[in-house]
């Protein structure tokens, strides 16, 4: 047997002879040892770093770099009690949540007259169940509107009913939701506007964009036997937590400029 064969026999051992303990390292053992060492080193280093950082005192952060703040040259004038003067009505955005909502209603246009209902029925109280019941009664599906108002945080309502020249008439409604539900007025306006555009019974629906958040619709009512043709118009929108819902009827197509002007005036009053 040559030297190479003898060396191979000495390394492998005689056939049937078990290998001496520790004579040959199992395959992959070195890799496992290296991985274990790396894990222990990483864990120990992280723990030691946390320990060192915990013993240190916190350092204050450097000041933020910013330009000088601007202040008014003169202090605001104070009244006799030493407090700031109240804001003007056109600057007080919380004014809508105080007092009667009816004072924010659109004023009666020239040439129109007020019906027996109107703001005498609405806007006199806050969260009055009678006002809410009268309001939802005006809709085709009052139960759905009632649920919508209650879930949405209905707070109060102001309304007016008008009669104009000829057969022209109008119904004005403002619904104020809880201040925390600012999006509710916008959501209700969007749902009601979508109901008009998707109703296939309305003929020749025209849509106009009014002030921000307000849309204007005009259409011809479905024909009914025994009744003269009629046309309707509606202004739907919101500003803040207040829903704007104005409805008009006439025996001829409504003047879109008139509706646009009324929508703008009501939006500005809010």
Short mmCIF file of C-alpha atoms in Angstrom, two decimals:
data_model
loop_
_atom_site.label_atom_id
_atom_site.label_comp_id
_atom_site.label_asym_id
_atom_site.label_seq_id
_atom_site.Cartn_x
_atom_site.Cartn_y
_atom_site.Cartn_z
CA UNK A 1 0.00 0.00 0.00
CA UNK A 2 1.43 3.33 -0.98
CA UNK A 3 1.80 6.33 1.30
CA UNK A 4 -1.38 7.99 0.06
CA UNK A 5 -3.45 4.87 0.67
CA UNK A 6 -1.92 4.33 4.12
CA UNK A 7 -2.66 7.96 5.11
CA UNK A 8 -6.27 7.67 3.93
CA UNK A 9 -6.64 4.42 5.93
CA UNK A 10 -5.22 6.03 9.08
CA UNK A 11 -7.62 9.04 8.73
CA UNK A 12 -10.74 6.96 8.04
CA UNK A 13 -9.88 4.06 10.39
CA UNK A 14 -10.43 0.45 9.86
CA UNK A 15 -13.78 -0.60 8.40
CA UNK A 16 -16.32 -1.03 11.10
CA UNK A 17 -14.25 0.83 13.64
CA UNK A 18 -16.10 3.82 15.17
CA UNK A 19 -14.34 7.15 14.83
CA UNK A 20 -12.67 8.50 17.92
CA UNK A 21 -14.62 11.15 19.73
CA UNK A 22 -13.76 14.59 18.43
CA UNK A 23 -11.61 13.28 15.68
CA UNK A 24 -13.69 14.88 12.93
CA UNK A 25 -15.86 17.95 13.35
CA UNK A 26 -19.36 17.54 11.96
CA UNK A 27 -20.08 19.50 8.78
CA UNK A 28 -21.44 23.08 9.55
CA UNK A 29 -20.29 23.19 13.17
CA UNK A 30 -17.81 25.99 12.42
CA UNK A 31 -20.54 28.12 10.84
CA UNK A 32 -22.81 27.62 13.83
CA UNK A 33 -20.06 28.67 16.20
CA UNK A 34 -19.41 31.84 14.20
CA UNK A 35 -23.13 32.74 14.12
CA UNK A 36 -23.50 32.13 17.86
CA UNK A 37 -20.48 34.30 18.58
CA UNK A 38 -21.87 37.10 16.40
CA UNK A 39 -25.26 36.96 18.13
CA UNK A 40 -23.69 37.01 21.59
CA UNK A 41 -21.44 39.88 20.63
CA UNK A 42 -24.29 41.92 19.18
CA UNK A 43 -26.54 41.30 22.18
CA UNK A 44 -23.83 42.06 24.69
CA UNK A 45 -22.79 45.22 22.88
CA UNK A 46 -26.37 46.49 22.67
CA UNK A 47 -26.98 45.83 26.38
CA UNK A 48 -23.74 47.57 27.33
CA UNK A 49 -24.64 50.56 25.14
CA UNK A 50 -28.04 50.91 26.81
CA UNK A 51 -26.37 50.69 30.22
CA UNK A 52 -23.88 53.44 29.37
CA UNK A 53 -26.57 55.69 27.89
CA UNK A 54 -28.85 55.23 30.91
CA UNK A 55 -26.12 56.48 33.27
CA UNK A 56 -25.59 59.70 31.31
CA UNK A 57 -27.36 62.93 32.10
CA UNK A 58 -29.65 64.26 29.31
CA UNK A 59 -28.17 67.09 27.24
CA UNK A 60 -30.42 70.03 26.31
CA UNK A 61 -31.27 70.35 22.62
CA UNK A 62 -29.84 73.32 20.75
CA UNK A 63 -32.30 76.14 20.00
CA UNK A 64 -34.21 75.94 16.74
CA UNK A 65 -32.97 78.26 14.04
CA UNK A 66 -35.79 80.66 13.17
CA UNK A 67 -36.25 84.22 12.15
CA UNK A 68 -37.41 86.76 14.68
CA UNK A 69 -41.11 86.68 15.51
CA UNK A 70 -43.10 89.69 14.45
CA UNK A 71 -45.18 91.49 17.05
CA UNK A 72 -47.48 94.48 16.66
CA UNK A 73 -45.79 97.76 17.36
CA UNK A 74 -48.54 98.79 19.73
CA UNK A 75 -50.43 96.66 22.22
CA UNK A 76 -54.13 96.12 21.64
CA UNK A 77 -56.26 98.69 23.43
CA UNK A 78 -57.98 97.54 26.59
CA UNK A 79 -61.39 98.51 27.85
CA UNK A 80 -62.17 99.81 31.34
CA UNK A 81 -61.95 96.30 32.82
CA UNK A 82 -58.52 95.71 31.38
CA UNK A 83 -59.48 93.02 28.85
CA UNK A 84 -59.31 93.05 25.07
CA UNK A 85 -62.25 94.58 23.22
CA UNK A 86 -64.71 92.10 21.67
CA UNK A 87 -64.31 91.17 18.02
CA UNK A 88 -66.46 92.72 15.36
CA UNK A 89 -69.28 90.53 14.07
CA UNK A 90 -67.56 89.98 10.73
CA UNK A 91 -64.42 88.75 12.55
CA UNK A 92 -66.02 86.49 15.15
CA UNK A 93 -66.27 83.07 13.50
CA UNK A 94 -67.82 81.52 16.62
CA UNK A 95 -70.73 83.93 16.53
CA UNK A 96 -72.87 81.43 14.65
CA UNK A 97 -72.92 79.17 17.72
CA UNK A 98 -74.40 81.84 19.96
CA UNK A 99 -77.74 83.58 19.90
CA UNK A 100 -80.59 82.83 17.51
CA UNK A 101 -79.71 81.16 14.24
CA UNK A 102 -82.64 82.95 12.60
CA UNK A 103 -80.74 86.24 12.52
CA UNK A 104 -78.40 84.65 9.97
CA UNK A 105 -81.25 83.86 7.62
CA UNK A 106 -81.35 85.43 4.19
CA UNK A 107 -83.41 88.66 4.38
CA UNK A 108 -86.73 88.81 2.58
CA UNK A 109 -86.13 90.00 -1.02
CA UNK A 110 -87.88 93.07 -2.30
CA UNK A 111 -91.26 92.23 -3.82
CA UNK A 112 -91.65 89.05 -1.77
CA UNK A 113 -93.84 88.46 1.27
CA UNK A 114 -93.44 86.18 4.23
CA UNK A 115 -95.83 83.26 4.72
CA UNK A 116 -97.48 82.45 8.03
CA UNK A 117 -94.77 79.95 9.02
CA UNK A 118 -91.21 81.09 8.44
CA UNK A 119 -88.74 81.99 11.14
CA UNK A 120 -91.53 82.35 13.73
CA UNK A 121 -91.57 78.57 13.80
CA UNK A 122 -87.83 77.85 13.58
CA UNK A 123 -84.71 79.20 15.21
CA UNK A 124 -86.21 80.25 18.55
CA UNK A 125 -84.51 77.56 20.61
CA UNK A 126 -81.55 75.24 20.71
CA UNK A 127 -82.08 71.53 20.03
CA UNK A 128 -85.89 71.75 20.03
CA UNK A 129 -87.58 68.50 19.06
CA UNK A 130 -90.53 70.42 17.62
CA UNK A 131 -88.29 72.29 15.19
CA UNK A 132 -86.66 69.06 14.07
CA UNK A 133 -90.01 67.31 13.54
CA UNK A 134 -91.39 70.18 11.45
CA UNK A 135 -88.23 70.23 9.35
CA UNK A 136 -88.14 66.54 8.47
CA UNK A 137 -91.88 66.58 7.71
CA UNK A 138 -91.14 68.68 4.62
CA UNK A 139 -89.21 65.85 2.96
CA UNK A 140 -90.49 62.91 0.93
CA UNK A 141 -88.74 60.41 3.23
CA UNK A 142 -88.96 62.05 6.68
CA UNK A 143 -87.79 58.95 8.57
CA UNK A 144 -84.48 58.87 6.69
CA UNK A 145 -83.94 62.60 7.17
CA UNK A 146 -84.74 62.31 10.89
CA UNK A 147 -82.15 59.56 11.31
CA UNK A 148 -79.63 61.59 9.34
CA UNK A 149 -80.11 64.64 11.55
CA UNK A 150 -80.00 62.79 14.85
CA UNK A 151 -76.91 60.77 13.98
CA UNK A 152 -75.19 63.82 12.51
CA UNK A 153 -75.43 65.91 15.67
CA UNK A 154 -78.37 68.21 14.87
CA UNK A 155 -78.22 71.30 17.08
CA UNK A 156 -80.79 73.81 15.79
CA UNK A 157 -82.61 75.01 12.72
CA UNK A 158 -83.78 78.33 11.33
CA UNK A 159 -86.28 78.67 8.53
CA UNK A 160 -88.46 81.00 6.54
CA UNK A 161 -91.22 80.54 3.92
CA UNK A 162 -91.72 83.10 1.16
CA UNK A 163 -94.16 83.92 -1.60
CA UNK A 164 -92.88 85.89 -4.57
CA UNK A 165 -94.39 87.46 -7.66
CA UNK A 166 -96.91 85.25 -9.44
CA UNK A 167 -96.63 81.59 -8.49
CA UNK A 168 -93.04 81.89 -7.31
CA UNK A 169 -92.40 80.60 -3.77
CA UNK A 170 -89.42 79.67 -1.67
CA UNK A 171 -88.44 77.77 1.43
CA UNK A 172 -85.30 78.73 3.35
CA UNK A 173 -83.67 76.34 5.80
CA UNK A 174 -80.45 76.57 7.81
CA UNK A 175 -79.43 73.59 9.94
CA UNK A 176 -76.64 74.01 12.49
CA UNK A 177 -74.82 70.89 13.63
CA UNK A 178 -72.71 70.47 16.75
CA UNK A 179 -69.39 72.33 16.49
CA UNK A 180 -67.54 69.01 16.70
CA UNK A 181 -69.35 67.79 13.58
CA UNK A 182 -68.03 70.36 11.12
CA UNK A 183 -67.94 67.78 8.32
CA UNK A 184 -71.58 66.76 8.85
CA UNK A 185 -73.07 69.79 7.08
CA UNK A 186 -70.79 69.16 4.11
CA UNK A 187 -71.70 65.46 4.03
CA UNK A 188 -75.44 66.13 4.15
CA UNK A 189 -75.15 68.71 1.38
CA UNK A 190 -73.22 66.23 -0.78
CA UNK A 191 -75.81 63.48 -0.22
CA UNK A 192 -78.76 65.71 -1.08
CA UNK A 193 -77.06 67.10 -4.15
CA UNK A 194 -76.32 63.57 -5.31
CA UNK A 195 -79.97 62.61 -4.83
CA UNK A 196 -81.03 65.31 -7.29
CA UNK A 197 -78.54 64.38 -9.99
CA UNK A 198 -79.35 60.65 -9.75
CA UNK A 199 -83.16 61.00 -9.70
CA UNK A 200 -84.30 59.97 -13.17
CA UNK A 201 -87.76 61.54 -12.73
CA UNK A 202 -86.30 65.06 -12.88
CA UNK A 203 -86.13 66.44 -16.40
CA UNK A 204 -83.42 68.68 -17.84
CA UNK A 205 -81.50 69.09 -14.59
CA UNK A 206 -79.03 71.97 -14.79
CA UNK A 207 -76.19 72.35 -12.31
CA UNK A 208 -74.43 75.60 -11.46
CA UNK A 209 -71.52 76.22 -9.15
CA UNK A 210 -72.30 78.90 -6.57
CA UNK A 211 -70.09 80.20 -3.76
CA UNK A 212 -67.50 77.81 -2.28
CA UNK A 213 -69.23 74.64 -1.11
CA UNK A 214 -72.59 75.57 -2.69
CA UNK A 215 -74.31 74.12 -5.78
CA UNK A 216 -77.45 75.29 -7.57
CA UNK A 217 -79.88 72.99 -9.40
CA UNK A 218 -82.86 73.72 -11.63
CA UNK A 219 -85.19 71.16 -13.23
CA UNK A 220 -88.70 70.52 -14.50
CA UNK A 221 -90.96 68.55 -12.21
CA UNK A 222 -92.51 65.29 -13.50
CA UNK A 223 -95.87 65.86 -15.18
CA UNK A 224 -98.95 64.98 -13.12
CA UNK A 225 -102.49 64.65 -14.46
CA UNK A 226 -104.66 67.59 -13.47
CA UNK A 227 -101.74 69.84 -12.53
CA UNK A 228 -100.04 72.57 -14.52
CA UNK A 229 -96.35 72.13 -15.38
CA UNK A 230 -93.99 73.31 -12.68
CA UNK A 231 -90.27 73.94 -12.27
CA UNK A 232 -88.07 73.71 -9.20
CA UNK A 233 -84.74 75.07 -8.09
CA UNK A 234 -82.57 74.25 -5.14
CA UNK A 235 -79.51 75.73 -3.49
CA UNK A 236 -77.56 73.18 -1.44
CA UNK A 237 -74.28 73.74 0.33
CA UNK A 238 -72.59 74.42 3.64
CA UNK A 239 -70.31 76.81 5.41
CA UNK A 240 -68.67 75.71 8.64
CA UNK A 241 -71.15 73.58 10.60
CA UNK A 242 -74.25 75.13 8.97
CA UNK A 243 -76.16 73.46 6.14
CA UNK A 244 -77.72 75.73 3.50
CA UNK A 245 -80.86 74.32 1.88
CA UNK A 246 -83.02 76.69 -0.19
CA UNK A 247 -85.86 75.42 -2.39
CA UNK A 248 -87.93 77.37 -4.94
CA UNK A 249 -90.96 76.59 -7.12
CA UNK A 250 -92.64 78.37 -10.05
CA UNK A 251 -94.97 77.67 -12.96
CA UNK A 252 -92.18 78.58 -15.40
CA UNK A 253 -88.42 77.99 -15.58
CA UNK A 254 -86.66 79.66 -12.67
CA UNK A 255 -84.30 82.58 -13.13
CA UNK A 256 -80.82 81.16 -12.55
CA UNK A 257 -79.37 84.62 -11.88
CA UNK A 258 -81.91 85.11 -9.09
CA UNK A 259 -80.95 81.79 -7.48
CA UNK A 260 -77.26 82.57 -7.83
CA UNK A 261 -77.73 85.95 -6.13
CA UNK A 262 -79.71 84.49 -3.24
CA UNK A 263 -77.16 81.72 -2.77
CA UNK A 264 -74.32 84.23 -2.61
CA UNK A 265 -76.10 86.45 -0.10
CA UNK A 266 -76.98 83.53 2.19
CA UNK A 267 -73.42 82.19 2.04
CA UNK A 268 -72.00 85.63 2.91
CA UNK A 269 -74.27 85.98 5.96
CA UNK A 270 -72.72 82.84 7.42
#
